[in-house]
GROMACS .gro file of C-alpha atoms in nm:
model
  313
    1MET     CA    1  -5.431  -0.308  -4.452
    2THR     CA    2  -5.305  -0.029  -4.676
    3ARG     CA    3  -5.559   0.171  -4.877
    4VAL     CA    4  -5.427   0.220  -5.228
    5ALA     CA    5  -5.552   0.366  -5.555
    6ALA     CA    6  -5.435   0.238  -5.893
    7ILE     CA    7  -5.511   0.388  -6.233
    8ASP     CA    8  -5.443   0.208  -6.559
    9CYS     CA    9  -5.470   0.431  -6.864
   10GLY     CA   10  -5.463   0.228  -7.184
   11THR     CA   11  -5.532   0.293  -7.549
   12ASN     CA   12  -5.907   0.239  -7.527
   13SER     CA   13  -6.004   0.278  -7.162
   14ILE     CA   14  -5.896   0.428  -6.830
   15ARG     CA   15  -5.967   0.229  -6.516
   16LEU     CA   16  -5.957   0.295  -6.143
   17LEU     CA   17  -5.920   0.059  -5.848
   18VAL     CA   18  -5.938   0.175  -5.488
   19ALA     CA   19  -5.871  -0.117  -5.254
   20ASP     CA   20  -5.749  -0.225  -4.914
   21ALA     CA   21  -5.446  -0.449  -4.953
   22ASP     CA   22  -5.302  -0.694  -4.700
   23PRO     CA   23  -4.960  -0.811  -4.824
   24GLU     CA   24  -4.939  -1.077  -4.550
   25THR     CA   25  -5.253  -1.264  -4.658
   26GLY     CA   26  -5.245  -1.169  -5.027
   27GLU     CA   27  -5.595  -1.025  -4.994
   28LEU     CA   28  -5.707  -0.728  -5.203
   29VAL     CA   29  -6.049  -0.595  -5.103
   30ASP     CA   30  -6.215  -0.374  -5.365
   31LEU     CA   31  -6.373  -0.049  -5.249
   32ASP     CA   32  -6.430   0.099  -5.595
   33ARG     CA   33  -6.348  -0.046  -5.938
   34ARG     CA   34  -6.460   0.131  -6.254
   35MET     CA   35  -6.382   0.177  -6.619
   36THR     CA   36  -6.440   0.461  -6.866
   37ILE     CA   37  -6.392   0.430  -7.243
   38VAL     CA   38  -6.189   0.737  -7.348
   39ARG     CA   39  -6.018   0.608  -7.666
   40LEU     CA   40  -5.693   0.790  -7.580
   41GLY     CA   41  -5.526   0.611  -7.870
   42GLN     CA   42  -5.765   0.756  -8.129
   43GLY     CA   43  -5.561   0.802  -8.448
   44VAL     CA   44  -5.221   0.748  -8.282
   45ASP     CA   45  -5.124   0.468  -8.519
   46ARG     CA   46  -5.184   0.706  -8.813
   47THR     CA   47  -5.072   1.047  -8.679
   48GLY     CA   48  -4.824   0.962  -8.404
   49ARG     CA   49  -5.001   1.214  -8.177
   50LEU     CA   50  -5.270   1.212  -7.907
   51ALA     CA   51  -5.579   1.389  -8.044
   52PRO     CA   52  -5.701   1.698  -7.849
   53GLU     CA   53  -6.050   1.549  -7.804
   54ALA     CA   54  -5.900   1.219  -7.681
   55LEU     CA   55  -5.692   1.408  -7.423
   56GLU     CA   56  -5.999   1.601  -7.301
   57ARG     CA   57  -6.202   1.280  -7.261
   58THR     CA   58  -5.917   1.132  -7.059
   59PHE     CA   59  -5.876   1.441  -6.840
   60ALA     CA   60  -6.253   1.443  -6.771
   61ALA     CA   61  -6.228   1.086  -6.644
   62CYS     CA   62  -5.923   1.181  -6.433
   63ARG     CA   63  -6.123   1.459  -6.266
   64GLU     CA   64  -6.398   1.211  -6.180
   65TYR     CA   65  -6.144   0.962  -6.042
   66ALA     CA   66  -5.970   1.229  -5.834
   67ALA     CA   67  -6.295   1.292  -5.647
   68ILE     CA   68  -6.344   0.919  -5.580
   69ILE     CA   69  -5.985   0.875  -5.454
   70LYS     CA   70  -6.029   1.171  -5.218
   71GLU     CA   71  -6.363   1.038  -5.093
   72HIS     CA   72  -6.209   0.701  -5.001
   73GLY     CA   73  -5.897   0.853  -4.847
   74ALA     CA   74  -5.645   0.639  -5.034
   75GLU     CA   75  -5.295   0.664  -4.884
   76ARG     CA   76  -5.105   0.595  -5.204
   77LEU     CA   77  -5.176   0.644  -5.574
   78ARG     CA   78  -4.999   0.509  -5.878
   79PHE     CA   79  -5.096   0.605  -6.232
   80VAL     CA   80  -4.967   0.381  -6.509
   81ALA     CA   81  -5.002   0.468  -6.878
   82THR     CA   82  -4.957   0.211  -7.148
   83SER     CA   83  -4.936   0.175  -7.524
   84ALA     CA   84  -5.095   0.492  -7.670
   85SER     CA   85  -4.899   0.733  -7.451
   86ARG     CA   86  -4.576   0.539  -7.512
   87ASP     CA   87  -4.612   0.597  -7.886
   88ALA     CA   88  -4.726   0.960  -7.899
   89GLU     CA   89  -4.504   1.256  -7.991
   90ASN     CA   90  -4.703   1.492  -7.767
   91ARG     CA   91  -4.716   1.272  -7.458
   92ASP     CA   92  -4.581   1.566  -7.250
   93GLU     CA   93  -4.926   1.729  -7.281
   94PHE     CA   94  -5.078   1.414  -7.136
   95VAL     CA   95  -4.827   1.403  -6.848
   96ARG     CA   96  -4.885   1.769  -6.753
   97GLY     CA   97  -5.263   1.730  -6.759
   98VAL     CA   98  -5.262   1.424  -6.533
   99LEU     CA   99  -5.018   1.587  -6.290
  100ASP     CA  100  -5.239   1.897  -6.263
  101ILE     CA  101  -5.553   1.692  -6.191
  102LEU     CA  102  -5.425   1.404  -5.975
  103GLY     CA  103  -5.100   1.534  -5.831
  104VAL     CA  104  -4.894   1.243  -5.965
  105GLU     CA  105  -4.711   1.194  -6.292
  106PRO     CA  106  -4.830   0.908  -6.509
  107GLU     CA  107  -4.562   0.645  -6.543
  108VAL     CA  108  -4.531   0.560  -6.909
  109ILE     CA  109  -4.421   0.202  -6.857
  110THR     CA  110  -4.252  -0.038  -7.095
  111GLY     CA  111  -4.426  -0.340  -7.241
  112ASP     CA  112  -4.222  -0.566  -7.013
  113GLN     CA  113  -4.334  -0.374  -6.703
  114GLU     CA  114  -4.691  -0.390  -6.827
  115ALA     CA  115  -4.658  -0.767  -6.861
  116GLU     CA  116  -4.517  -0.803  -6.508
  117PHE     CA  117  -4.811  -0.614  -6.355
  118SER     CA  118  -5.062  -0.813  -6.561
  119PHE     CA  119  -4.913  -1.145  -6.452
  120THR     CA  120  -4.915  -1.053  -6.083
  121GLY     CA  121  -5.271  -0.924  -6.097
  122ALA     CA  122  -5.403  -1.226  -6.285
  123THR     CA  123  -5.225  -1.510  -6.104
  124LYS     CA  124  -5.182  -1.401  -5.740
  125GLU     CA  125  -5.517  -1.551  -5.639
  126LEU     CA  126  -5.471  -1.869  -5.846
  127ALA     CA  127  -5.202  -1.995  -5.608
  128GLY     CA  128  -5.290  -2.332  -5.460
  129ARG     CA  129  -5.548  -2.432  -5.725
  130ASP     CA  130  -5.478  -2.784  -5.848
  131ASP     CA  131  -5.727  -2.769  -6.139
  132LEU     CA  132  -5.513  -2.520  -6.335
  133ALA     CA  133  -5.183  -2.663  -6.455
  134LYS     CA  134  -4.865  -2.453  -6.472
  135PRO     CA  135  -4.701  -2.278  -6.641
  136TYR     CA  136  -4.958  -2.008  -6.704
  137LEU     CA  137  -4.969  -1.800  -7.019
  138VAL     CA  138  -5.125  -1.467  -6.926
  139VAL     CA  139  -5.249  -1.274  -7.229
  140ASP     CA  140  -5.361  -0.912  -7.187
  141ILE     CA  141  -5.534  -0.794  -7.505
  142GLY     CA  142  -5.538  -0.416  -7.485
  143GLY     CA  143  -5.632  -0.142  -7.726
  144GLY     CA  144  -5.287  -0.078  -7.870
  145SER     CA  145  -5.084  -0.383  -7.771
  146THR     CA  146  -5.107  -0.735  -7.634
  147GLU     CA  147  -4.884  -0.864  -7.356
  148PHE     CA  148  -4.774  -1.227  -7.334
  149VAL     CA  149  -4.631  -1.358  -7.007
  150VAL     CA  150  -4.530  -1.714  -6.923
  151GLY     CA  151  -4.453  -1.811  -6.566
  152GLU     CA  152  -4.531  -2.020  -6.263
  153GLU     CA  153  -4.515  -1.823  -5.937
  154HIS     CA  154  -4.306  -1.556  -6.107
  155VAL     CA  155  -4.257  -1.429  -6.461
  156ARG     CA  156  -4.025  -1.643  -6.671
  157ALA     CA  157  -4.058  -1.458  -7.002
  158ALA     CA  158  -4.262  -1.166  -7.133
  159ARG     CA  159  -4.318  -0.975  -7.454
  160SER     CA  160  -4.543  -0.692  -7.569
  161VAL     CA  161  -4.647  -0.673  -7.935
  162ASP     CA  162  -4.854  -0.415  -8.123
  163ILE     CA  163  -5.177  -0.604  -8.192
  164GLY     CA  164  -5.443  -0.436  -7.976
  165CYS     CA  165  -5.812  -0.426  -8.071
  166VAL     CA  166  -5.811  -0.051  -8.145
  167ARG     CA  167  -5.486  -0.063  -8.344
  168MET     CA  168  -5.608  -0.356  -8.558
  169THR     CA  169  -5.945  -0.187  -8.615
  170GLU     CA  170  -5.796   0.148  -8.716
  171ARG     CA  171  -5.526  -0.012  -8.931
  172HIS     CA  172  -5.750  -0.244  -9.130
  173LEU     CA  173  -6.119  -0.159  -9.085
  174VAL     CA  174  -6.139   0.223  -9.092
  175HIS     CA  175  -6.173   0.392  -9.430
  176GLU     CA  176  -6.243   0.766  -9.467
  177GLY     CA  177  -6.342   0.784  -9.103
  178LYS     CA  178  -6.589   0.494  -9.115
  179VAL     CA  179  -6.556   0.142  -8.977
  180SER     CA  180  -6.635  -0.143  -9.219
  181ASP     CA  181  -6.983  -0.274  -9.142
  182PRO     CA  182  -6.927  -0.565  -9.144
  183PRO     CA  183  -6.559  -0.630  -9.234
  184THR     CA  184  -6.481  -0.790  -9.568
  185SER     CA  185  -6.309  -1.127  -9.584
  186ALA     CA  186  -5.997  -0.953  -9.721
  187GLU     CA  187  -5.989  -0.717  -9.421
  188VAL     CA  188  -6.026  -1.008  -9.180
  189GLU     CA  189  -5.741  -1.191  -9.353
  190ALA     CA  190  -5.523  -0.879  -9.326
  191ILE     CA  191  -5.589  -0.862  -8.949
  192ARG     CA  192  -5.514  -1.234  -8.920
  193ALA     CA  193  -5.185  -1.187  -9.105
  194ASP     CA  194  -5.084  -0.899  -8.874
  195ILE     CA  195  -5.167  -1.107  -8.567
  196GLY     CA  196  -4.976  -1.405  -8.704
  197ALA     CA  197  -4.664  -1.194  -8.761
  198ALA     CA  198  -4.690  -1.052  -8.408
  199LEU     CA  199  -4.726  -1.401  -8.261
  200ASP     CA  200  -4.411  -1.506  -8.450
  201LEU     CA  201  -4.236  -1.210  -8.287
  202ALA     CA  202  -4.367  -1.298  -7.940
  203GLU     CA  203  -4.249  -1.657  -7.977
  204LEU     CA  204  -3.891  -1.543  -8.030
  205THR     CA  205  -3.869  -1.467  -7.657
  206VAL     CA  206  -4.177  -1.624  -7.492
  207PRO     CA  207  -4.235  -2.004  -7.504
  208LEU     CA  208  -4.608  -1.969  -7.575
  209ARG     CA  209  -4.661  -2.337  -7.653
  210GLU     CA  210  -4.522  -2.452  -7.317
  211ALA     CA  211  -4.825  -2.305  -7.140
  212ARG     CA  212  -5.069  -2.546  -6.975
  213THR     CA  213  -5.327  -2.283  -6.873
  214LEU     CA  214  -5.423  -1.980  -7.081
  215VAL     CA  215  -5.543  -1.685  -6.870
  216GLY     CA  216  -5.708  -1.406  -7.071
  217LEU     CA  217  -5.739  -1.047  -6.952
  218ALA     CA  218  -5.904  -0.719  -7.052
  219GLY     CA  219  -6.224  -0.611  -7.223
  220SER     CA  220  -6.209  -0.814  -7.544
  221VAL     CA  221  -6.173  -1.137  -7.347
  222THR     CA  222  -6.426  -1.054  -7.074
  223THR     CA  223  -6.680  -0.949  -7.338
  224VAL     CA  224  -6.638  -1.282  -7.520
  225SER     CA  225  -6.703  -1.457  -7.187
  226ALA     CA  226  -7.015  -1.248  -7.125
  227ILE     CA  227  -7.147  -1.340  -7.473
  228ALA     CA  228  -7.059  -1.708  -7.419
  229GLN     CA  229  -7.267  -1.709  -7.101
  230ASN     CA  230  -7.556  -1.519  -7.264
  231LEU     CA  231  -7.549  -1.272  -6.976
  232PRO     CA  232  -7.841  -1.024  -6.970
  233GLU     CA  233  -7.589  -0.753  -6.874
  234TYR     CA  234  -7.218  -0.728  -6.801
  235ASP     CA  235  -7.158  -0.914  -6.471
  236SER     CA  236  -6.802  -0.912  -6.334
  237VAL     CA  237  -6.876  -1.184  -6.077
  238ALA     CA  238  -7.005  -1.426  -6.341
  239ILE     CA  239  -6.719  -1.344  -6.577
  240HIS     CA  240  -6.430  -1.368  -6.326
  241HIS     CA  241  -6.263  -1.712  -6.355
  242SER     CA  242  -6.517  -1.835  -6.611
  243ARG     CA  243  -6.378  -2.084  -6.861
  244VAL     CA  244  -6.465  -2.050  -7.229
  245PRO     CA  245  -6.394  -2.349  -7.458
  246TYR     CA  246  -6.209  -2.296  -7.787
  247ASP     CA  247  -6.511  -2.398  -7.997
  248ARG     CA  248  -6.725  -2.132  -7.829
  249VAL     CA  249  -6.458  -1.864  -7.881
  250ARG     CA  250  -6.440  -1.955  -8.251
  251GLU     CA  251  -6.819  -1.947  -8.286
  252ILE     CA  252  -6.848  -1.607  -8.113
  253THR     CA  253  -6.560  -1.459  -8.315
  254GLU     CA  254  -6.712  -1.570  -8.644
  255SER     CA  255  -7.045  -1.418  -8.537
  256LEU     CA  256  -6.887  -1.084  -8.434
  257VAL     CA  257  -6.685  -1.059  -8.755
  258SER     CA  258  -6.993  -1.113  -8.971
  259SER     CA  259  -7.222  -0.886  -8.766
  260THR     CA  260  -7.314  -0.525  -8.837
  261HIS     CA  261  -7.253  -0.241  -8.592
  262ALA     CA  262  -7.622  -0.247  -8.496
  263GLU     CA  263  -7.619  -0.622  -8.432
  264ARG     CA  264  -7.312  -0.600  -8.209
  265ALA     CA  265  -7.455  -0.298  -8.024
  266ALA     CA  266  -7.770  -0.499  -7.948
  267ILE     CA  267  -7.576  -0.762  -7.749
  268PRO     CA  268  -7.692  -0.703  -7.386
  269SER     CA  269  -7.346  -0.734  -7.228
  270MET     CA  270  -7.166  -0.518  -7.488
  271HIS     CA  271  -7.017  -0.191  -7.366
  272PRO     CA  272  -7.097   0.084  -7.622
  273GLY     CA  273  -6.727   0.174  -7.644
  274ARG     CA  274  -6.636  -0.179  -7.757
  275VAL     CA  275  -6.886  -0.221  -8.040
  276ASP     CA  276  -6.645  -0.116  -8.317
  277VAL     CA  277  -6.334  -0.290  -8.182
  278ILE     CA  278  -6.464  -0.619  -8.036
  279ALA     CA  279  -6.435  -0.813  -8.365
  280ALA     CA  280  -6.062  -0.738  -8.389
  281GLY     CA  281  -6.014  -0.817  -8.020
  282ALA     CA  282  -6.189  -1.152  -8.055
  283LEU     CA  283  -5.972  -1.233  -8.359
  284VAL     CA  284  -5.661  -1.174  -8.147
  285LEU     CA  285  -5.790  -1.414  -7.877
  286LEU     CA  286  -5.890  -1.682  -8.129
  287SER     CA  287  -5.555  -1.660  -8.310
  288ILE     CA  288  -5.365  -1.704  -7.983
  289MET     CA  289  -5.572  -2.010  -7.888
  290GLU     CA  290  -5.510  -2.162  -8.231
  291ARG     CA  291  -5.137  -2.093  -8.212
  292ILE     CA  292  -5.086  -2.267  -7.875
  293GLY     CA  293  -5.357  -2.533  -7.914
  294ALA     CA  294  -5.553  -2.409  -7.611
  295THR     CA  295  -5.875  -2.599  -7.541
  296GLU     CA  296  -6.012  -2.316  -7.325
  297VAL     CA  297  -5.934  -1.972  -7.186
  298VAL     CA  298  -5.966  -1.893  -6.815
  299VAL     CA  299  -6.104  -1.538  -6.797
  300SER     CA  300  -5.985  -1.301  -6.527
  301GLU     CA  301  -6.129  -0.965  -6.423
  302HIS     CA  302  -5.810  -0.912  -6.220
  303ASP     CA  303  -5.527  -0.785  -6.432
  304ILE     CA  304  -5.275  -0.505  -6.465
  305LEU     CA  305  -5.486  -0.282  -6.237
  306ASP     CA  306  -5.455  -0.531  -5.951
  307GLY     CA  307  -5.084  -0.569  -6.024
  308ILE     CA  308  -5.039  -0.192  -5.998
  309ALA     CA  309  -5.225  -0.192  -5.665
  310TRP     CA  310  -5.001  -0.468  -5.529
  311SER     CA  311  -4.690  -0.278  -5.638
  312ILE     CA  312  -4.770   0.004  -5.392
  313ALA     CA  313  -4.938  -0.198  -5.114
   0.00000   0.00000   0.00000
């Protein structure tokens, strides 16, 4: 076993996994897995820069994670940064801050690398299951971008497009600093149009409709699963490998889109940091299912974070 630490810093959240990995058996044993909403991508789509308060929230989380990594005695650490820090003019500030706190430079990876890690993390433990037909389409709906990966044992094609839940919310639902409560039908149609154009782009290189099993990753998808199961609180065990039918996804999406901030915040399994962006995230998931004719989505709690851990095991 090799004790590794993986950090995935996205547009909306930063996550840590400390685990013991056994490459021979394919077993990854969690020691600590946690997530903090830092909204690093706050305003990036509009300004092209990482906001000072967003950087400070992220650095505060990094300081907390550094203590946990030290406590567990991880032998190797890899820090991967995704969409928001790829896009920002002042990403050097971000790199210097992370290096000072954790002793490693964040790797600002490409969308294709992001997709590769997501696929490995999501599908490694599905090997041998005869109830899930191949090829898989792994969809990672992040804050700033969504990754599409088609493959069997290995990646066959991948594409990253800019339709994350934070980006769609800020682009279409924020006016004079306030989020529409609830969104208007015109705003929803504008989001749908953006998603449709991005799916057209993804299909130029990824055969989305060849997929036989849709595997959905990240907070928008796991939250939809939690709502579908009427969970009294967020429960990773109940969510991992749950299967949500298309009709239930459509019903939940329609409910989220027509709900007020207060109504969404009152959902027991809703993380406070997702209240404003979950409607856009659910619209991305629903649009993907409609595009490929998926009858259900298999929800995975194992994703890019697990792929990063495997890459250094």
